[in-house]
Structure formats: C-alpha cells, structure tokens
Amino acid sequence: MMADTLLAAAIQMCSGDDLQHNLARAAQLVGEAAQAAARFVALPEYFYLMPADERARLPLAEAFDNGPLQAQMASLARQHGIWLLAGTLPLQSGDAAHFHNSSLLFSPDGQCTARYDKMHLFGFRHGDEYYAEADTMQAGDQPISADTPWGSLRLSVCYDLRFPELYRQPPAPGLISAPAAFTRTTGQAHWDLLLRTRAVENLAFVIAPAQCGRHPGGKETYGHSMIVDPWGQVLACHEEGEGMALARLDLSGQAAWRARLPALQHRRL
C-alpha cells in the first residue's frame, strides 16, 4: 500500500573544487534533513564537484555499483534510514574521454534501486558564458522510473526539464526528481516556470535540489531549490545559500487532483 504522506528535502549546495569538502558538506546536510524527519532526501547535480575545468570530473568516474562515491552515498542512506537521491555522480561510459552524468537512488538499506544517465546535455553560449557538457559527457538513452513507497518516481536532471516528452513515458510518475546546476542566467528566466509546468502537466510532485552561488572559474548557479505540488503550487523554496527546501507531500490528495482533469495520455517516444 502506498504511503499517504512524505516529508521530502531538496538540498541546496554551493559546491567547489575540493572533493572531500563537498562530500563532507553533503553528508552534513543529509544528516540535518534526516534529523528533521525527511524520508526522501535529494542532493543537487554535481554536489561532489564544481570545478573550473569540467575535465576534472573525468578521473572520478566509477564503474556502476563499484566506487568510493557510490559507497559513501549508500552508507549515508543506511546510516539515516532514508531514501537518498545522489543528485548526480560520474559513472564510466566506456569512453575514457566522456562519463555518464548519472542520478542514483539509494533505498534505506543502502541498495541502489535506480540509475538514470542524463539524456539531454546542456550547451549554452551568452557572451563570455559558455557551457558544453557534450565535451566531457556521454548522454543516456532511456527514461528511468523507480518504485518507491510513495509511488512511481521519474528521474531527470537539470536540462532535461526542457524536454516534456521525457516525463510522458509510462508509467505515469507521481513524483519527479530534478537535481540541477541551473545557471543564474537561465535560472532567473526559466527555473520556476519549468518546474511548475512539469508538475502541472504530469500532476506530479516535483523535487528539485539545486546548486547556488559562485563556483571556481566564475560560473554562477541560480539556487532556488524547490518542491512543487501537482497543482503547480510551490510548497517550499530555498532561494539563496546552502540549506534545504523541506515540505510535506500529501499523496492522498493526488488522486483528487488527477480526478479534476481528463486522464493524462502517457506514451512512448
């Protein structure tokens, strides 16, 4: 039987180029969320490293289910007895020059129950601001859902939010995760809009932890980690600085929201 309520936490970080510091800070914030009684805790994209040179992530890429970064996330989930979404971690792609930017879901017993490789890689140029994830990353090729005590979770990452068809694949999600490192430029224009739109389109709760502030090399991210309900209402938002958005999700009301509209047609690409 599906649980009626969920206290969820979307953690916001300002990660830098010190791996151990980032991991320690992530563990601290996860612990604070668990202490606040959150049962589902989500870390942002690149929580482990936001370097000046994107190639610095390549040597950290691990084989799936075998590596210290994954082991630490599994340990955190077990320690606190929570469902932990490890925003993104670098996993090997079979090409030494590229890695998969992978979102991993760990159950309270420390098992990785879902792996999603980011499908849509971000590219952006605006004056001196330049991003090209395809230079160091290999895109994933399939949507991924995970069964949780609160229903079906559709995993996604950051730029995926611009591609609504990703969320329209069966099974229909009750929850959507969207860990991100949205740039300040694009975040100011589109972050809130995209999160609320994906929630309304799918009548799903959206949990979106984010990077914030200035990072090595001068990159700036928007923050504003959010949890949005199926009617498009922002339940919680942590705007600036490190911390978390914490909200209680009423799953029992989701059926009522779905009953207000005709059945959603989820289809394969």
mmCIF file of C-alpha atoms in Angstrom:
data_model
loop_
_atom_site.group_PDB
_atom_site.id
_atom_site.type_symbol
_atom_site.label_atom_id
_atom_site.label_comp_id
_atom_site.label_asym_id
_atom_site.label_seq_id
_atom_site.Cartn_x
_atom_site.Cartn_y
_atom_site.Cartn_z
ATOM 1 C CA MET A 1 0.000 0.000 0.000
ATOM 2 C CA MET A 2 1.323 3.445 -0.938
ATOM 3 C CA ALA A 3 2.131 5.811 1.915
ATOM 4 C CA ASP A 4 -0.216 8.796 2.271
ATOM 5 C CA THR A 5 2.375 11.450 3.126
ATOM 6 C CA LEU A 6 6.050 12.124 2.550
ATOM 7 C CA LEU A 7 8.371 14.649 4.161
ATOM 8 C CA ALA A 8 10.882 15.440 1.410
ATOM 9 C CA ALA A 9 14.034 17.546 1.414
ATOM 10 C CA ALA A 10 15.697 19.178 -1.596
ATOM 11 C CA ILE A 11 19.230 20.082 -0.533
ATOM 12 C CA GLN A 12 20.944 23.183 -1.892
ATOM 13 C CA MET A 13 24.741 23.399 -2.110
ATOM 14 C CA CYS A 14 27.426 25.722 -3.382
ATOM 15 C CA SER A 15 29.957 23.060 -4.331
ATOM 16 C CA GLY A 16 33.520 23.954 -5.232
ATOM 17 C CA ASP A 17 36.640 22.157 -6.426
ATOM 18 C CA ASP A 18 37.500 20.421 -3.116
ATOM 19 C CA LEU A 19 36.052 16.917 -3.385
ATOM 20 C CA GLN A 20 36.392 15.974 0.270
ATOM 21 C CA HIS A 21 34.933 19.257 1.492
ATOM 22 C CA ASN A 22 31.950 18.851 -0.836
ATOM 23 C CA LEU A 23 31.320 15.280 0.304
ATOM 24 C CA ALA A 24 31.568 16.261 3.966
ATOM 25 C CA ARG A 25 29.169 19.150 3.435
ATOM 26 C CA ALA A 26 26.726 16.900 1.578
ATOM 27 C CA ALA A 27 26.834 14.373 4.424
ATOM 28 C CA GLN A 28 26.204 17.144 6.960
ATOM 29 C CA LEU A 29 23.189 18.488 5.068
ATOM 30 C CA VAL A 30 21.765 14.999 4.514
ATOM 31 C CA GLY A 31 22.101 14.401 8.240
ATOM 32 C CA GLU A 32 20.274 17.650 9.009
ATOM 33 C CA ALA A 33 17.450 16.665 6.663
ATOM 34 C CA ALA A 34 17.170 13.236 8.280
ATOM 35 C CA GLN A 35 17.164 14.833 11.724
ATOM 36 C CA ALA A 36 14.242 16.988 10.551
ATOM 37 C CA ALA A 37 12.433 13.672 9.807
ATOM 38 C CA ALA A 38 12.722 13.803 5.991
ATOM 39 C CA ARG A 39 12.293 10.342 4.475
ATOM 40 C CA PHE A 40 13.278 11.273 0.910
ATOM 41 C CA VAL A 41 16.392 13.456 0.617
ATOM 42 C CA ALA A 42 17.738 14.710 -2.707
ATOM 43 C CA LEU A 43 21.170 16.211 -3.398
ATOM 44 C CA PRO A 44 21.830 18.572 -6.332
ATOM 45 C CA GLU A 45 23.591 17.885 -9.600
ATOM 46 C CA TYR A 46 27.410 17.827 -9.287
ATOM 47 C CA PHE A 47 27.196 18.016 -5.499
ATOM 48 C CA TYR A 48 30.567 16.250 -5.318
ATOM 49 C CA LEU A 49 32.500 18.711 -7.542
ATOM 50 C CA MET A 50 32.003 22.023 -9.357
ATOM 51 C CA PRO A 51 35.479 22.682 -10.822
ATOM 52 C CA ALA A 52 36.751 25.459 -13.065
ATOM 53 C CA ASP A 53 37.740 22.828 -15.650
ATOM 54 C CA GLU A 54 34.920 20.371 -16.408
ATOM 55 C CA ARG A 55 37.522 17.720 -17.301
ATOM 56 C CA ALA A 56 38.419 17.437 -13.602
ATOM 57 C CA ARG A 57 35.419 15.132 -13.166
ATOM 58 C CA LEU A 58 36.714 12.547 -15.642
ATOM 59 C CA PRO A 59 39.235 10.843 -13.301
ATOM 60 C CA LEU A 60 36.481 10.413 -10.704
ATOM 61 C CA ALA A 61 34.244 8.325 -12.967
ATOM 62 C CA GLU A 62 33.389 4.994 -11.360
ATOM 63 C CA ALA A 63 32.130 1.660 -12.624
ATOM 64 C CA PHE A 64 28.461 1.313 -11.740
ATOM 65 C CA ASP A 65 27.965 -0.166 -8.257
ATOM 66 C CA ASN A 66 31.700 -0.070 -7.558
ATOM 67 C CA GLY A 67 33.452 3.020 -6.266
ATOM 68 C CA PRO A 68 34.004 5.232 -3.217
ATOM 69 C CA LEU A 69 31.493 7.926 -4.208
ATOM 70 C CA GLN A 70 28.692 5.400 -4.593
ATOM 71 C CA ALA A 71 29.771 3.613 -1.412
ATOM 72 C CA GLN A 72 29.554 6.843 0.570
ATOM 73 C CA MET A 73 26.050 7.559 -0.700
ATOM 74 C CA ALA A 74 24.927 4.017 0.115
ATOM 75 C CA SER A 75 26.385 4.405 3.603
ATOM 76 C CA LEU A 76 24.544 7.720 4.142
ATOM 77 C CA ALA A 77 21.233 6.139 3.142
ATOM 78 C CA ARG A 78 21.796 3.216 5.546
ATOM 79 C CA GLN A 79 23.039 5.428 8.372
ATOM 80 C CA HIS A 80 19.946 7.612 8.330
ATOM 81 C CA GLY A 81 17.415 5.042 7.104
ATOM 82 C CA ILE A 82 16.274 7.282 4.237
ATOM 83 C CA TRP A 83 15.694 7.203 0.512
ATOM 84 C CA LEU A 84 18.616 9.209 -0.841
ATOM 85 C CA LEU A 85 18.849 10.648 -4.336
ATOM 86 C CA ALA A 86 22.540 11.224 -5.047
ATOM 87 C CA GLY A 87 21.941 14.207 -7.370
ATOM 88 C CA THR A 88 24.482 13.159 -9.974
ATOM 89 C CA LEU A 89 27.666 11.116 -9.804
ATOM 90 C CA PRO A 90 30.199 10.427 -12.599
ATOM 91 C CA LEU A 91 29.960 6.882 -13.971
ATOM 92 C CA GLN A 92 32.163 5.320 -16.615
ATOM 93 C CA SER A 93 30.811 5.306 -20.142
ATOM 94 C CA GLY A 94 33.279 3.010 -21.910
ATOM 95 C CA ASP A 95 34.919 6.084 -23.443
ATOM 96 C CA ALA A 96 37.806 7.462 -21.391
ATOM 97 C CA ALA A 97 37.126 10.993 -22.659
ATOM 98 C CA HIS A 98 33.478 11.023 -21.522
ATOM 99 C CA PHE A 99 31.475 9.975 -18.462
ATOM 100 C CA HIS A 100 27.790 9.496 -17.722
ATOM 101 C CA ASN A 101 26.252 12.172 -15.507
ATOM 102 C CA SER A 102 24.143 9.748 -13.504
ATOM 103 C CA SER A 103 21.427 10.244 -10.907
ATOM 104 C CA LEU A 104 21.315 7.324 -8.451
ATOM 105 C CA LEU A 105 18.569 6.443 -5.982
ATOM 106 C CA PHE A 106 19.520 4.562 -2.798
ATOM 107 C CA SER A 107 16.996 2.812 -0.552
ATOM 108 C CA PRO A 108 17.219 2.885 3.265
ATOM 109 C CA ASP A 109 19.204 -0.369 3.230
ATOM 110 C CA GLY A 110 21.859 1.233 1.010
ATOM 111 C CA GLN A 111 20.909 -0.539 -2.207
ATOM 112 C CA CYS A 112 20.983 1.409 -5.469
ATOM 113 C CA THR A 113 17.470 0.896 -6.788
ATOM 114 C CA ALA A 114 17.648 3.125 -9.871
ATOM 115 C CA ARG A 115 20.245 4.645 -12.173
ATOM 116 C CA TYR A 116 19.414 7.364 -14.679
ATOM 117 C CA ASP A 117 22.040 8.691 -17.109
ATOM 118 C CA LYS A 118 21.246 12.289 -18.075
ATOM 119 C CA MET A 119 19.807 12.216 -21.585
ATOM 120 C CA HIS A 120 19.857 15.887 -22.575
ATOM 121 C CA LEU A 121 23.267 17.526 -22.324
ATOM 122 C CA PHE A 122 23.421 21.257 -21.745
ATOM 123 C CA GLY A 123 25.022 23.640 -24.209
ATOM 124 C CA PHE A 124 24.819 27.403 -23.835
ATOM 125 C CA ARG A 125 26.694 30.478 -25.013
ATOM 126 C CA HIS A 126 25.957 34.041 -23.905
ATOM 127 C CA GLY A 127 28.828 36.495 -24.196
ATOM 128 C CA ASP A 128 31.671 35.091 -22.119
ATOM 129 C CA GLU A 129 29.373 32.492 -20.543
ATOM 130 C CA TYR A 130 29.899 29.104 -22.205
ATOM 131 C CA TYR A 131 28.842 25.532 -21.375
ATOM 132 C CA ALA A 132 29.264 22.366 -23.436
ATOM 133 C CA GLU A 133 28.535 19.215 -21.429
ATOM 134 C CA ALA A 134 28.919 17.048 -24.518
ATOM 135 C CA ASP A 135 32.657 17.779 -24.453
ATOM 136 C CA THR A 136 33.075 15.555 -21.377
ATOM 137 C CA MET A 137 29.801 13.628 -21.037
ATOM 138 C CA GLN A 138 28.022 10.863 -22.879
ATOM 139 C CA ALA A 139 24.236 11.138 -22.970
ATOM 140 C CA GLY A 140 21.979 8.433 -21.642
ATOM 141 C CA ASP A 141 19.438 6.823 -23.949
ATOM 142 C CA GLN A 142 16.365 5.888 -21.906
ATOM 143 C CA PRO A 143 13.942 7.294 -19.335
ATOM 144 C CA ILE A 144 14.045 5.632 -15.925
ATOM 145 C CA SER A 145 11.365 5.210 -13.279
ATOM 146 C CA ALA A 146 11.779 3.843 -9.766
ATOM 147 C CA ASP A 147 9.228 2.264 -7.448
ATOM 148 C CA THR A 148 9.114 3.962 -4.048
ATOM 149 C CA PRO A 149 6.776 3.744 -1.043
ATOM 150 C CA TRP A 150 5.181 6.943 -2.420
ATOM 151 C CA GLY A 151 4.573 5.742 -5.957
ATOM 152 C CA SER A 152 6.482 5.885 -9.212
ATOM 153 C CA LEU A 153 9.417 8.321 -9.365
ATOM 154 C CA ARG A 154 10.620 9.631 -12.736
ATOM 155 C CA LEU A 155 14.302 10.554 -12.554
ATOM 156 C CA SER A 156 15.631 13.516 -14.512
ATOM 157 C CA VAL A 157 18.487 16.015 -14.347
ATOM 158 C CA CYS A 158 18.631 19.785 -14.915
ATOM 159 C CA TYR A 159 18.416 20.465 -18.691
ATOM 160 C CA ASP A 160 16.014 17.518 -19.057
ATOM 161 C CA LEU A 161 13.335 19.885 -17.750
ATOM 162 C CA ARG A 162 13.139 21.490 -21.198
ATOM 163 C CA PHE A 163 12.008 18.204 -22.787
ATOM 164 C CA PRO A 164 8.464 17.399 -21.622
ATOM 165 C CA GLU A 165 8.277 14.142 -23.576
ATOM 166 C CA LEU A 166 10.754 12.609 -21.098
ATOM 167 C CA TYR A 167 8.085 12.789 -18.398
ATOM 168 C CA ARG A 168 5.287 11.470 -20.611
ATOM 169 C CA GLN A 169 6.682 7.964 -20.861
ATOM 170 C CA PRO A 170 4.796 5.237 -18.959
ATOM 171 C CA PRO A 171 4.385 4.600 -16.113
ATOM 172 C CA ALA A 172 2.847 7.951 -15.181
ATOM 173 C CA PRO A 173 5.015 9.453 -12.428
ATOM 174 C CA GLY A 174 3.616 10.531 -9.095
ATOM 175 C CA LEU A 175 6.983 12.042 -8.211
ATOM 176 C CA ILE A 176 9.623 13.723 -10.382
ATOM 177 C CA SER A 177 13.198 14.381 -9.269
ATOM 178 C CA ALA A 178 15.181 17.138 -10.979
ATOM 179 C CA PRO A 179 18.584 17.758 -9.367
ATOM 180 C CA ALA A 180 20.185 20.700 -11.136
ATOM 181 C CA ALA A 181 23.005 23.177 -11.528
ATOM 182 C CA PHE A 182 20.952 25.739 -13.446
ATOM 183 C CA THR A 183 22.978 28.770 -14.448
ATOM 184 C CA ARG A 184 21.946 32.077 -12.921
ATOM 185 C CA THR A 185 21.216 33.460 -16.400
ATOM 186 C CA THR A 186 18.824 30.696 -17.438
ATOM 187 C CA GLY A 187 17.523 30.071 -13.929
ATOM 188 C CA GLN A 188 16.245 33.593 -13.462
ATOM 189 C CA ALA A 189 14.261 33.253 -16.683
ATOM 190 C CA HIS A 190 13.010 29.670 -16.662
ATOM 191 C CA TRP A 191 13.661 27.586 -13.492
ATOM 192 C CA ASP A 192 10.412 28.269 -11.631
ATOM 193 C CA LEU A 193 8.417 28.173 -14.866
ATOM 194 C CA LEU A 194 9.779 24.790 -15.970
ATOM 195 C CA LEU A 195 9.375 23.116 -12.587
ATOM 196 C CA ARG A 196 5.790 24.234 -12.172
ATOM 197 C CA THR A 197 4.948 23.308 -15.765
ATOM 198 C CA ARG A 198 6.314 19.769 -15.435
ATOM 199 C CA ALA A 199 4.351 19.375 -12.188
ATOM 200 C CA VAL A 200 1.068 20.531 -13.734
ATOM 201 C CA GLU A 201 1.488 18.594 -16.991
ATOM 202 C CA ASN A 202 2.017 15.323 -15.155
ATOM 203 C CA LEU A 203 0.025 16.033 -11.989
ATOM 204 C CA ALA A 204 3.152 15.018 -10.103
ATOM 205 C CA PHE A 205 5.156 16.355 -7.183
ATOM 206 C CA VAL A 206 8.496 17.774 -8.347
ATOM 207 C CA ILE A 207 11.529 17.680 -6.040
ATOM 208 C CA ALA A 208 14.307 19.900 -7.386
ATOM 209 C CA PRO A 209 17.550 20.367 -5.390
ATOM 210 C CA ALA A 210 19.960 22.890 -6.896
ATOM 211 C CA GLN A 211 23.426 24.366 -6.882
ATOM 212 C CA CYS A 212 23.714 28.018 -5.854
ATOM 213 C CA GLY A 213 26.186 30.895 -5.829
ATOM 214 C CA ARG A 214 29.588 31.378 -7.463
ATOM 215 C CA HIS A 215 31.841 28.435 -8.265
ATOM 216 C CA PRO A 216 35.511 28.094 -9.304
ATOM 217 C CA GLY A 217 36.107 29.611 -12.714
ATOM 218 C CA GLY A 218 33.404 32.232 -12.192
ATOM 219 C CA LYS A 219 30.355 30.098 -13.004
ATOM 220 C CA GLU A 220 27.193 31.141 -11.153
ATOM 221 C CA THR A 221 24.184 28.963 -10.422
ATOM 222 C CA TYR A 222 20.690 30.078 -9.537
ATOM 223 C CA GLY A 223 19.748 28.104 -6.415
ATOM 224 C CA HIS A 224 16.045 28.341 -5.531
ATOM 225 C CA SER A 225 15.712 24.645 -4.683
ATOM 226 C CA MET A 226 12.010 23.828 -4.800
ATOM 227 C CA ILE A 227 9.323 21.310 -4.079
ATOM 228 C CA VAL A 228 6.192 21.800 -6.208
ATOM 229 C CA ASP A 229 2.826 20.082 -5.899
ATOM 230 C CA PRO A 230 0.714 18.624 -8.756
ATOM 231 C CA TRP A 231 -1.388 21.792 -8.948
ATOM 232 C CA GLY A 232 1.714 23.913 -9.576
ATOM 233 C CA GLN A 233 1.954 25.398 -6.098
ATOM 234 C CA VAL A 234 5.436 25.867 -4.644
ATOM 235 C CA LEU A 235 5.375 24.043 -1.311
ATOM 236 C CA ALA A 236 8.910 25.074 -0.339
ATOM 237 C CA CYS A 237 11.727 27.132 -1.842
ATOM 238 C CA HIS A 238 15.234 27.749 -0.507
ATOM 239 C CA GLU A 239 16.302 30.784 -2.508
ATOM 240 C CA GLU A 240 19.940 31.622 -1.704
ATOM 241 C CA GLY A 241 22.814 29.965 0.133
ATOM 242 C CA GLU A 242 23.245 26.408 1.293
ATOM 243 C CA GLY A 243 20.400 24.685 3.103
ATOM 244 C CA MET A 244 17.269 22.836 2.059
ATOM 245 C CA ALA A 245 13.685 23.130 0.917
ATOM 246 C CA LEU A 246 11.585 20.926 3.179
ATOM 247 C CA ALA A 247 7.938 20.087 2.540
ATOM 248 C CA ARG A 248 5.299 17.534 3.435
ATOM 249 C CA LEU A 249 3.679 15.958 0.380
ATOM 250 C CA ASP A 250 0.052 14.863 0.690
ATOM 251 C CA LEU A 251 -0.137 11.829 -1.574
ATOM 252 C CA SER A 252 -3.719 11.106 -0.558
ATOM 253 C CA GLY A 253 -4.828 14.277 -2.346
ATOM 254 C CA GLN A 254 -3.073 13.360 -5.586
ATOM 255 C CA ALA A 255 -5.940 11.133 -6.731
ATOM 256 C CA ALA A 256 -8.305 14.056 -6.260
ATOM 257 C CA TRP A 257 -6.073 16.301 -8.399
ATOM 258 C CA ARG A 258 -5.989 13.665 -11.134
ATOM 259 C CA ALA A 259 -9.773 13.319 -10.998
ATOM 260 C CA ARG A 260 -10.178 17.023 -11.801
ATOM 261 C CA LEU A 261 -8.726 16.569 -15.287
ATOM 262 C CA PRO A 262 -9.218 14.022 -18.091
ATOM 263 C CA ALA A 263 -6.844 11.066 -17.989
ATOM 264 C CA LEU A 264 -3.307 12.005 -18.974
ATOM 265 C CA GLN A 265 -2.024 10.161 -22.015
ATOM 266 C CA HIS A 266 1.461 8.878 -21.281
ATOM 267 C CA ARG A 267 3.114 7.497 -24.385
ATOM 268 C CA ARG A 268 6.381 6.126 -25.600
ATOM 269 C CA LEU A 269 8.715 8.233 -27.732
#
